[in-house]
mmCIF file of C-alpha atoms in Angstrom:
data_model
loop_
_atom_site.group_PDB
_atom_site.id
_atom_site.type_symbol
_atom_site.label_atom_id
_atom_site.label_comp_id
_atom_site.label_asym_id
_atom_site.label_seq_id
_atom_site.Cartn_x
_atom_site.Cartn_y
_atom_site.Cartn_z
ATOM 1 C CA UNK F 22 14.718 19.805 -19.296
ATOM 2 C CA UNK F 23 11.996 17.436 -20.366
ATOM 3 C CA UNK F 24 8.902 19.637 -20.353
ATOM 4 C CA UNK F 25 6.204 18.875 -17.816
ATOM 5 C CA UNK F 26 3.618 19.338 -20.545
ATOM 6 C CA UNK F 27 4.802 16.134 -22.178
ATOM 7 C CA UNK F 28 4.000 14.245 -18.976
ATOM 8 C CA UNK F 29 0.748 15.930 -17.980
ATOM 9 C CA UNK F 30 -1.674 13.497 -19.566
ATOM 10 C CA UNK F 31 0.221 10.522 -18.179
ATOM 11 C CA UNK F 32 0.519 11.919 -14.663
ATOM 12 C CA UNK F 33 -3.225 12.418 -14.290
ATOM 13 C CA UNK F 34 -3.820 8.759 -15.114
ATOM 14 C CA UNK F 35 -3.441 5.948 -12.573
ATOM 15 C CA UNK F 36 -1.163 3.933 -14.876
ATOM 16 C CA UNK F 37 2.580 3.650 -14.301
ATOM 17 C CA UNK F 38 4.787 6.251 -16.021
ATOM 18 C CA UNK F 39 8.334 5.222 -17.013
ATOM 19 C CA UNK F 40 10.578 8.233 -16.326
ATOM 20 C CA UNK F 41 13.977 6.558 -16.766
ATOM 21 C CA UNK F 42 14.618 3.131 -18.272
ATOM 22 C CA UNK F 43 17.311 0.601 -17.405
ATOM 23 C CA UNK F 44 17.741 -3.159 -17.013
ATOM 24 C CA UNK F 45 16.594 -3.074 -13.354
ATOM 25 C CA UNK F 46 13.344 -1.189 -13.962
ATOM 26 C CA UNK F 47 14.682 2.361 -14.046
ATOM 27 C CA UNK F 48 12.609 5.113 -12.452
ATOM 28 C CA UNK F 49 8.861 4.454 -12.403
ATOM 29 C CA UNK F 50 6.007 6.618 -11.135
ATOM 30 C CA UNK F 51 2.472 5.639 -10.099
ATOM 31 C CA UNK F 52 0.319 8.774 -9.550
ATOM 32 C CA UNK F 53 -2.670 7.364 -7.638
ATOM 33 C CA UNK F 54 -1.733 4.467 -5.375
ATOM 34 C CA UNK F 55 -3.414 5.792 -2.204
ATOM 35 C CA UNK F 56 -6.806 7.493 -2.258
ATOM 36 C CA UNK F 57 -6.854 11.174 -1.190
ATOM 37 C CA UNK F 58 -8.670 10.702 2.128
ATOM 38 C CA UNK F 59 -6.344 7.921 3.261
ATOM 39 C CA UNK F 60 -3.269 9.805 2.063
ATOM 40 C CA UNK F 61 -4.313 12.871 4.072
ATOM 41 C CA UNK F 62 -5.046 10.836 7.194
ATOM 42 C CA UNK F 63 -1.675 9.097 7.013
ATOM 43 C CA UNK F 64 0.106 12.419 6.452
ATOM 44 C CA UNK F 65 -1.548 13.902 9.537
ATOM 45 C CA UNK F 66 -0.592 10.899 11.709
ATOM 46 C CA UNK F 67 3.019 10.880 10.564
ATOM 47 C CA UNK F 68 3.428 14.624 10.931
ATOM 48 C CA UNK F 69 1.997 14.582 14.454
ATOM 49 C CA UNK F 70 3.519 11.379 15.833
ATOM 50 C CA UNK F 71 6.735 10.398 14.031
ATOM 51 C CA UNK F 72 10.034 10.869 15.881
ATOM 52 C CA UNK F 73 11.184 13.858 13.825
ATOM 53 C CA UNK F 74 14.726 15.137 14.307
ATOM 54 C CA UNK F 75 16.386 18.341 13.115
ATOM 55 C CA UNK F 76 19.980 17.600 12.137
ATOM 56 C CA UNK F 77 22.968 19.788 11.394
ATOM 57 C CA UNK F 78 25.942 19.099 9.140
ATOM 58 C CA UNK F 79 29.325 20.684 8.397
ATOM 59 C CA UNK F 80 29.576 22.734 5.204
ATOM 60 C CA UNK F 81 32.971 24.234 4.431
ATOM 61 C CA UNK F 82 33.929 26.153 7.602
ATOM 62 C CA UNK F 83 30.551 26.268 9.336
ATOM 63 C CA UNK F 84 27.698 24.140 10.646
ATOM 64 C CA UNK F 85 24.367 24.437 8.830
ATOM 65 C CA UNK F 86 20.879 23.061 9.436
ATOM 66 C CA UNK F 87 19.677 20.216 7.235
ATOM 67 C CA UNK F 88 16.742 21.892 5.421
ATOM 68 C CA UNK F 89 14.072 19.355 6.368
ATOM 69 C CA UNK F 90 13.102 17.163 9.342
ATOM 70 C CA UNK F 91 14.068 13.480 9.394
ATOM 71 C CA UNK F 92 12.853 10.237 10.948
ATOM 72 C CA UNK F 93 14.119 6.676 10.570
ATOM 73 C CA UNK F 94 12.595 3.272 11.379
ATOM 74 C CA UNK F 95 13.534 -0.401 11.033
ATOM 75 C CA UNK F 96 10.916 -2.440 9.181
ATOM 76 C CA UNK F 97 11.102 -5.193 11.816
ATOM 77 C CA UNK F 98 10.260 -2.731 14.633
ATOM 78 C CA UNK F 99 7.533 -0.462 13.293
ATOM 79 C CA UNK F 100 5.472 1.452 15.887
ATOM 80 C CA UNK F 101 1.801 0.502 15.895
ATOM 81 C CA UNK F 102 0.641 4.120 16.128
ATOM 82 C CA UNK F 103 2.116 5.009 12.719
ATOM 83 C CA UNK F 104 0.717 3.812 9.348
ATOM 84 C CA UNK F 105 4.101 2.543 8.171
ATOM 85 C CA UNK F 106 3.066 -1.114 7.843
ATOM 86 C CA UNK F 107 0.119 -0.084 5.673
ATOM 87 C CA UNK F 108 2.398 2.105 3.558
ATOM 88 C CA UNK F 109 4.828 -0.797 3.167
ATOM 89 C CA UNK F 110 2.000 -2.983 1.874
ATOM 90 C CA UNK F 111 1.134 -0.392 -0.788
ATOM 91 C CA UNK F 112 4.780 -0.184 -1.836
ATOM 92 C CA UNK F 113 5.166 -3.971 -2.013
ATOM 93 C CA UNK F 114 2.217 -4.109 -4.422
ATOM 94 C CA UNK F 115 4.060 -1.856 -6.901
ATOM 95 C CA UNK F 116 7.783 -2.382 -6.318
ATOM 96 C CA UNK F 117 8.296 -5.548 -4.247
ATOM 97 C CA UNK F 118 11.576 -5.952 -2.359
ATOM 98 C CA UNK F 119 12.797 -7.119 1.083
ATOM 99 C CA UNK F 120 12.802 -3.565 2.462
ATOM 100 C CA UNK F 121 14.549 -3.230 5.818
ATOM 101 C CA UNK F 122 14.598 0.521 6.578
ATOM 102 C CA UNK F 123 12.133 3.386 6.259
ATOM 103 C CA UNK F 124 13.466 6.929 6.153
ATOM 104 C CA UNK F 125 11.115 9.908 6.249
ATOM 105 C CA UNK F 126 11.650 13.518 5.255
ATOM 106 C CA UNK F 127 9.319 16.351 6.256
ATOM 107 C CA UNK F 128 9.540 19.340 3.927
ATOM 108 C CA UNK F 129 7.827 22.044 5.971
ATOM 109 C CA UNK F 130 7.591 24.669 3.214
ATOM 110 C CA UNK F 131 9.273 25.778 -0.001
ATOM 111 C CA UNK F 132 12.498 26.643 1.843
ATOM 112 C CA UNK F 133 13.081 22.984 2.734
ATOM 113 C CA UNK F 134 14.829 21.008 0.020
ATOM 114 C CA UNK F 135 17.402 18.376 -0.872
ATOM 115 C CA UNK F 136 20.244 18.937 -3.340
ATOM 116 C CA UNK F 137 20.712 16.807 -6.436
ATOM 117 C CA UNK F 138 22.230 13.481 -5.378
ATOM 118 C CA UNK F 139 22.142 9.722 -5.759
ATOM 119 C CA UNK F 140 22.055 7.193 -2.947
ATOM 120 C CA UNK F 141 25.520 5.937 -2.015
ATOM 121 C CA UNK F 142 25.586 2.467 -3.560
ATOM 122 C CA UNK F 143 27.341 0.832 -0.601
ATOM 123 C CA UNK F 144 24.402 1.806 1.662
ATOM 124 C CA UNK F 145 21.694 0.073 -0.413
ATOM 125 C CA UNK F 146 21.554 -3.585 -1.459
ATOM 126 C CA UNK F 147 22.361 -4.241 -5.109
ATOM 127 C CA UNK F 148 19.483 -5.233 -7.362
ATOM 128 C CA UNK F 149 16.762 -3.784 -5.136
ATOM 129 C CA UNK F 150 14.855 -0.516 -5.674
ATOM 130 C CA UNK F 151 14.564 2.596 -3.539
ATOM 131 C CA UNK F 152 10.867 3.406 -3.349
ATOM 132 C CA UNK F 153 9.144 6.454 -1.944
ATOM 133 C CA UNK F 154 5.585 7.449 -1.139
ATOM 134 C CA UNK F 155 4.614 11.137 -1.214
ATOM 135 C CA UNK F 156 2.069 12.511 1.270
ATOM 136 C CA UNK F 157 0.851 16.057 1.840
ATOM 137 C CA UNK F 158 1.288 18.835 -0.710
ATOM 138 C CA UNK F 159 2.610 18.079 -4.212
ATOM 139 C CA UNK F 160 6.291 18.857 -4.690
ATOM 140 C CA UNK F 161 8.482 18.926 -7.779
ATOM 141 C CA UNK F 162 11.311 16.420 -8.139
ATOM 142 C CA UNK F 163 14.104 16.787 -10.678
ATOM 143 C CA UNK F 164 15.812 13.701 -12.135
ATOM 144 C CA UNK F 165 18.972 14.413 -14.135
ATOM 145 C CA UNK F 166 21.319 12.181 -16.109
ATOM 146 C CA UNK F 167 24.897 12.309 -14.856
ATOM 147 C CA UNK F 168 26.498 12.042 -18.302
ATOM 148 C CA UNK F 169 25.824 12.736 -21.965
ATOM 149 C CA UNK F 170 23.226 15.429 -22.637
ATOM 150 C CA UNK F 171 22.367 15.480 -18.900
ATOM 151 C CA UNK F 172 18.659 15.482 -19.689
ATOM 152 C CA UNK F 173 16.483 16.531 -16.753
ATOM 153 C CA UNK F 174 12.985 15.211 -16.075
ATOM 154 C CA UNK F 175 10.712 17.239 -13.778
ATOM 155 C CA UNK F 176 7.766 15.505 -12.125
ATOM 156 C CA UNK F 177 5.310 16.883 -9.567
ATOM 157 C CA UNK F 178 4.987 14.156 -6.940
ATOM 158 C CA UNK F 179 1.308 13.964 -6.048
ATOM 159 C CA UNK F 180 -0.012 12.975 -2.603
ATOM 160 C CA UNK F 181 -0.609 9.232 -2.540
ATOM 161 C CA UNK F 182 1.857 8.592 -5.356
ATOM 162 C CA UNK F 183 4.689 6.049 -5.451
ATOM 163 C CA UNK F 184 8.032 6.515 -7.205
ATOM 164 C CA UNK F 185 10.553 3.691 -7.464
ATOM 165 C CA UNK F 186 14.204 4.095 -8.492
ATOM 166 C CA UNK F 187 16.392 1.139 -9.396
ATOM 167 C CA UNK F 188 19.730 0.557 -7.712
ATOM 168 C CA UNK F 189 21.388 0.982 -11.118
ATOM 169 C CA UNK F 190 19.785 4.385 -11.665
ATOM 170 C CA UNK F 191 21.680 5.796 -8.680
ATOM 171 C CA UNK F 192 24.909 5.614 -10.685
ATOM 172 C CA UNK F 193 23.437 7.014 -13.929
ATOM 173 C CA UNK F 194 21.077 9.693 -12.579
ATOM 174 C CA UNK F 195 20.748 12.073 -9.654
ATOM 175 C CA UNK F 196 17.576 13.432 -8.113
ATOM 176 C CA UNK F 197 16.555 16.271 -5.820
ATOM 177 C CA UNK F 198 13.785 18.489 -4.467
ATOM 178 C CA UNK F 199 14.655 22.137 -5.219
ATOM 179 C CA UNK F 200 13.621 25.118 -3.139
ATOM 180 C CA UNK F 201 10.657 27.099 -4.446
ATOM 181 C CA UNK F 202 9.410 30.643 -3.888
ATOM 182 C CA UNK F 203 5.845 29.591 -4.563
ATOM 183 C CA UNK F 204 3.429 29.102 -1.681
ATOM 184 C CA UNK F 205 4.138 25.521 -0.683
ATOM 185 C CA UNK F 206 2.370 23.305 1.829
ATOM 186 C CA UNK F 207 4.195 20.638 3.858
ATOM 187 C CA UNK F 208 5.113 17.286 2.314
ATOM 188 C CA UNK F 209 6.313 13.999 3.782
ATOM 189 C CA UNK F 210 8.413 11.589 1.742
ATOM 190 C CA UNK F 211 8.376 8.016 3.087
ATOM 191 C CA UNK F 212 11.370 6.196 1.580
ATOM 192 C CA UNK F 213 11.806 2.409 1.639
ATOM 193 C CA UNK F 214 15.278 0.903 1.221
ATOM 194 C CA UNK F 215 16.963 -2.482 1.408
ATOM 195 C CA UNK F 216 20.105 -2.064 3.479
ATOM 196 C CA UNK F 217 23.036 -4.501 3.062
ATOM 197 C CA UNK F 218 23.412 -7.222 5.683
ATOM 198 C CA UNK F 219 26.234 -5.234 7.300
ATOM 199 C CA UNK F 220 25.395 -1.644 6.349
ATOM 200 C CA UNK F 221 28.043 1.015 6.584
ATOM 201 C CA UNK F 222 25.431 3.383 7.958
ATOM 202 C CA UNK F 223 21.718 3.667 8.590
ATOM 203 C CA UNK F 224 21.354 7.402 8.141
ATOM 204 C CA UNK F 225 18.257 8.752 6.449
ATOM 205 C CA UNK F 226 18.525 9.523 2.771
ATOM 206 C CA UNK F 227 16.217 12.017 1.170
ATOM 207 C CA UNK F 228 13.694 12.624 -1.518
#
Protein backbone atom coordinates (compact mmCIF):
# COMPACT_ATOMS: atom_id res chain seq x y z
CA UNK A 1 0.00 0.00 0.00
CA UNK A 2 1.22 3.47 -0.82
CA UNK A 3 1.79 5.00 2.61
CA UNK A 4 -0.43 7.88 3.64
CA UNK A 5 2.64 9.67 4.96
CA UNK A 6 3.84 10.17 1.40
CA UNK A 7 0.62 12.05 0.62
CA UNK A 8 0.20 14.05 3.81
CA UNK A 9 1.88 17.25 2.72
CA UNK A 10 0.02 17.24 -0.58
CA UNK A 11 -3.38 16.52 0.94
CA UNK A 12 -3.22 19.50 3.28
CA UNK A 13 -2.63 21.82 0.33
CA UNK A 14 -5.42 23.11 -1.92
CA UNK A 15 -3.60 22.02 -5.09
CA UNK A 16 -4.68 18.99 -7.12
CA UNK A 17 -3.05 15.65 -6.22
CA UNK A 18 -2.61 13.07 -9.00
CA UNK A 19 -3.34 9.66 -7.45
CA UNK A 20 -3.48 7.56 -10.63
CA UNK A 21 -2.36 8.65 -14.09
CA UNK A 22 -3.77 7.69 -17.48
CA UNK A 23 -4.52 9.27 -20.87
CA UNK A 24 -7.98 10.47 -19.72
CA UNK A 25 -6.80 12.25 -16.57
CA UNK A 26 -6.60 9.29 -14.21
CA UNK A 27 -7.69 9.78 -10.61
CA UNK A 28 -7.30 13.33 -9.30
CA UNK A 29 -8.01 14.77 -5.85
CA UNK A 30 -8.65 18.37 -4.79
CA UNK A 31 -8.66 18.66 -0.96
CA UNK A 32 -10.28 22.07 -0.42
CA UNK A 33 -12.87 22.91 -3.06
CA UNK A 34 -15.68 23.90 -0.66
CA UNK A 35 -15.05 25.93 2.48
CA UNK A 36 -15.80 24.18 5.81
CA UNK A 37 -18.88 26.21 6.76
CA UNK A 38 -20.53 25.71 3.37
CA UNK A 39 -19.59 22.03 3.29
CA UNK A 40 -21.19 21.50 6.71
CA UNK A 41 -24.34 23.39 5.76
CA UNK A 42 -24.74 21.37 2.56
CA UNK A 43 -24.15 18.11 4.45
CA UNK A 44 -26.86 18.99 6.96
CA UNK A 45 -29.38 19.86 4.21
CA UNK A 46 -28.72 16.69 2.24
CA UNK A 47 -28.83 14.46 5.29
CA UNK A 48 -32.13 15.95 6.44
CA UNK A 49 -33.95 16.38 3.13
CA UNK A 50 -32.66 13.99 0.44
CA UNK A 51 -34.88 11.05 -0.54
CA UNK A 52 -32.76 8.40 1.17
CA UNK A 53 -33.59 4.74 0.56
CA UNK A 54 -32.36 1.60 2.32
CA UNK A 55 -31.92 -1.17 -0.24
CA UNK A 56 -31.40 -4.90 0.05
CA UNK A 57 -29.61 -7.26 -2.33
CA UNK A 58 -29.19 -11.02 -2.76
CA UNK A 59 -25.90 -12.50 -1.56
CA UNK A 60 -25.45 -16.23 -2.07
CA UNK A 61 -28.56 -17.81 -0.47
CA UNK A 62 -29.82 -14.85 1.55
CA UNK A 63 -30.92 -11.23 1.32
CA UNK A 64 -28.67 -8.65 2.99
CA UNK A 65 -28.93 -4.91 3.63
CA UNK A 66 -26.83 -2.59 1.49
CA UNK A 67 -24.52 -1.05 4.14
CA UNK A 68 -25.31 2.60 3.42
CA UNK A 69 -28.30 4.75 2.43
CA UNK A 70 -28.78 5.81 -1.20
CA UNK A 71 -30.42 8.61 -3.16
CA UNK A 72 -30.50 9.31 -6.89
CA UNK A 73 -31.38 12.41 -8.94
CA UNK A 74 -31.46 13.45 -12.60
CA UNK A 75 -29.46 16.61 -13.29
CA UNK A 76 -32.31 18.04 -15.39
CA UNK A 77 -34.78 17.70 -12.47
CA UNK A 78 -32.92 18.79 -9.36
CA UNK A 79 -35.06 19.76 -6.34
CA UNK A 80 -34.67 23.40 -5.32
CA UNK A 81 -34.46 22.56 -1.61
CA UNK A 82 -31.21 20.61 -2.05
CA UNK A 83 -27.79 22.18 -2.84
CA UNK A 84 -27.17 19.84 -5.77
CA UNK A 85 -27.01 22.57 -8.43
CA UNK A 86 -24.40 24.42 -6.38
CA UNK A 87 -22.43 21.20 -5.92
CA UNK A 88 -22.59 20.57 -9.67
CA UNK A 89 -21.12 24.01 -10.31
CA UNK A 90 -18.17 23.25 -8.02
CA UNK A 91 -17.59 19.94 -9.80
CA UNK A 92 -17.77 21.53 -13.26
CA UNK A 93 -15.02 23.96 -12.24
CA UNK A 94 -12.63 21.05 -11.56
CA UNK A 95 -13.73 18.17 -13.79
CA UNK A 96 -16.10 19.49 -16.48
CA UNK A 97 -18.42 17.01 -18.20
CA UNK A 98 -22.08 16.81 -19.34
CA UNK A 99 -23.15 15.09 -16.11
CA UNK A 100 -26.67 13.66 -16.23
CA UNK A 101 -27.12 11.76 -12.94
CA UNK A 102 -26.25 12.39 -9.30
CA UNK A 103 -26.03 9.43 -6.95
CA UNK A 104 -25.58 9.94 -3.21
CA UNK A 105 -24.37 7.57 -0.52
CA UNK A 106 -24.83 8.19 3.20
CA UNK A 107 -22.32 6.32 5.34
CA UNK A 108 -23.89 6.55 8.78
CA UNK A 109 -20.92 5.22 10.77
CA UNK A 110 -17.88 2.99 10.45
CA UNK A 111 -20.04 -0.09 9.83
CA UNK A 112 -21.30 1.34 6.53
CA UNK A 113 -19.00 0.66 3.60
CA UNK A 114 -18.67 -0.27 -0.06
CA UNK A 115 -16.56 -3.17 -1.33
CA UNK A 116 -13.73 -2.70 -3.80
CA UNK A 117 -15.24 -2.24 -7.27
CA UNK A 118 -15.16 -0.27 -10.49
CA UNK A 119 -18.13 1.29 -12.23
CA UNK A 120 -19.61 -0.98 -14.91
CA UNK A 121 -18.37 0.63 -18.12
CA UNK A 122 -21.66 0.16 -20.00
CA UNK A 123 -23.43 2.35 -17.39
CA UNK A 124 -21.17 5.41 -17.81
CA UNK A 125 -20.42 7.32 -21.02
CA UNK A 126 -16.97 6.70 -22.47
CA UNK A 127 -14.45 9.51 -22.20
CA UNK A 128 -16.18 11.27 -19.30
CA UNK A 129 -15.13 11.20 -15.62
CA UNK A 130 -16.95 10.01 -12.52
CA UNK A 131 -16.59 12.78 -9.96
CA UNK A 132 -17.51 12.81 -6.30
CA UNK A 133 -17.76 15.41 -3.57
CA UNK A 134 -17.26 14.36 0.06
CA UNK A 135 -19.28 16.02 2.84
CA UNK A 136 -19.39 15.29 6.56
CA UNK A 137 -16.70 13.32 8.38
CA UNK A 138 -13.48 12.33 6.60
CA UNK A 139 -13.42 8.74 5.37
CA UNK A 140 -10.64 6.61 3.92
CA UNK A 141 -10.86 5.43 0.31
CA UNK A 142 -8.68 2.67 -1.11
CA UNK A 143 -7.72 2.68 -4.80
CA UNK A 144 -6.09 -0.54 -6.03
CA UNK A 145 -4.63 -1.55 -9.38
CA UNK A 146 -6.32 -4.60 -10.88
CA UNK A 147 -3.14 -6.08 -12.38
CA UNK A 148 0.62 -6.11 -11.95
CA UNK A 149 1.84 -5.30 -8.44
CA UNK A 150 -1.73 -4.33 -7.46
CA UNK A 151 -0.47 -1.21 -5.72
CA UNK A 152 -3.01 0.33 -3.34
CA UNK A 153 -3.33 4.05 -2.63
CA UNK A 154 -5.14 5.13 0.55
CA UNK A 155 -6.53 8.66 0.75
CA UNK A 156 -8.63 10.24 3.50
CA UNK A 157 -11.41 12.10 1.68
CA UNK A 158 -11.83 15.41 3.47
CA UNK A 159 -15.14 17.29 3.75
CA UNK A 160 -15.43 19.71 0.85
CA UNK A 161 -13.02 17.73 -1.31
CA UNK A 162 -13.50 16.59 -4.91
CA UNK A 163 -12.16 13.36 -6.41
CA UNK A 164 -12.46 12.62 -10.12
CA UNK A 165 -11.89 9.21 -11.73
CA UNK A 166 -11.52 8.77 -15.48
CA UNK A 167 -13.66 6.33 -17.41
CA UNK A 168 -10.48 4.45 -18.33
CA UNK A 169 -9.45 4.05 -14.69
CA UNK A 170 -12.53 1.92 -14.02
CA UNK A 171 -10.99 -0.90 -16.06
CA UNK A 172 -7.47 -0.58 -14.57
CA UNK A 173 -8.29 0.17 -10.91
CA UNK A 174 -10.94 -0.55 -8.31
CA UNK A 175 -11.94 1.59 -5.36
CA UNK A 176 -13.84 1.18 -2.11
CA UNK A 177 -14.64 2.52 1.35
CA UNK A 178 -13.71 -0.14 3.94
CA UNK A 179 -15.39 -0.63 7.29
CA UNK A 180 -13.55 0.81 10.29
CA UNK A 181 -13.66 0.12 14.02
CA UNK A 182 -12.61 3.66 14.80
CA UNK A 183 -15.19 6.19 15.98
CA UNK A 184 -16.56 7.47 12.69
CA UNK A 185 -18.99 10.30 12.02
CA UNK A 186 -21.45 10.23 9.10
CA UNK A 187 -20.31 11.05 5.56
CA UNK A 188 -22.19 11.80 2.35
CA UNK A 189 -20.64 11.08 -1.04
CA UNK A 190 -22.25 13.03 -3.90
CA UNK A 191 -21.30 11.28 -7.15
CA UNK A 192 -21.73 12.84 -10.61
CA UNK A 193 -21.89 10.60 -13.68
CA UNK A 194 -22.56 10.89 -17.39
CA UNK A 195 -24.98 8.13 -18.32
CA UNK A 196 -25.15 6.83 -21.92
CA UNK A 197 -28.01 8.08 -24.08
CA UNK A 198 -29.81 4.76 -23.57
CA UNK A 199 -28.47 3.58 -20.20
CA UNK A 200 -28.83 -0.02 -19.21
CA UNK A 201 -29.66 1.11 -15.70
CA UNK A 202 -29.78 4.19 -13.52
CA UNK A 203 -28.98 2.57 -10.20
CA UNK A 204 -26.80 4.42 -7.73
CA UNK A 205 -23.14 3.53 -7.70
CA UNK A 206 -21.05 4.13 -4.64
CA UNK A 207 -18.02 5.79 -3.23
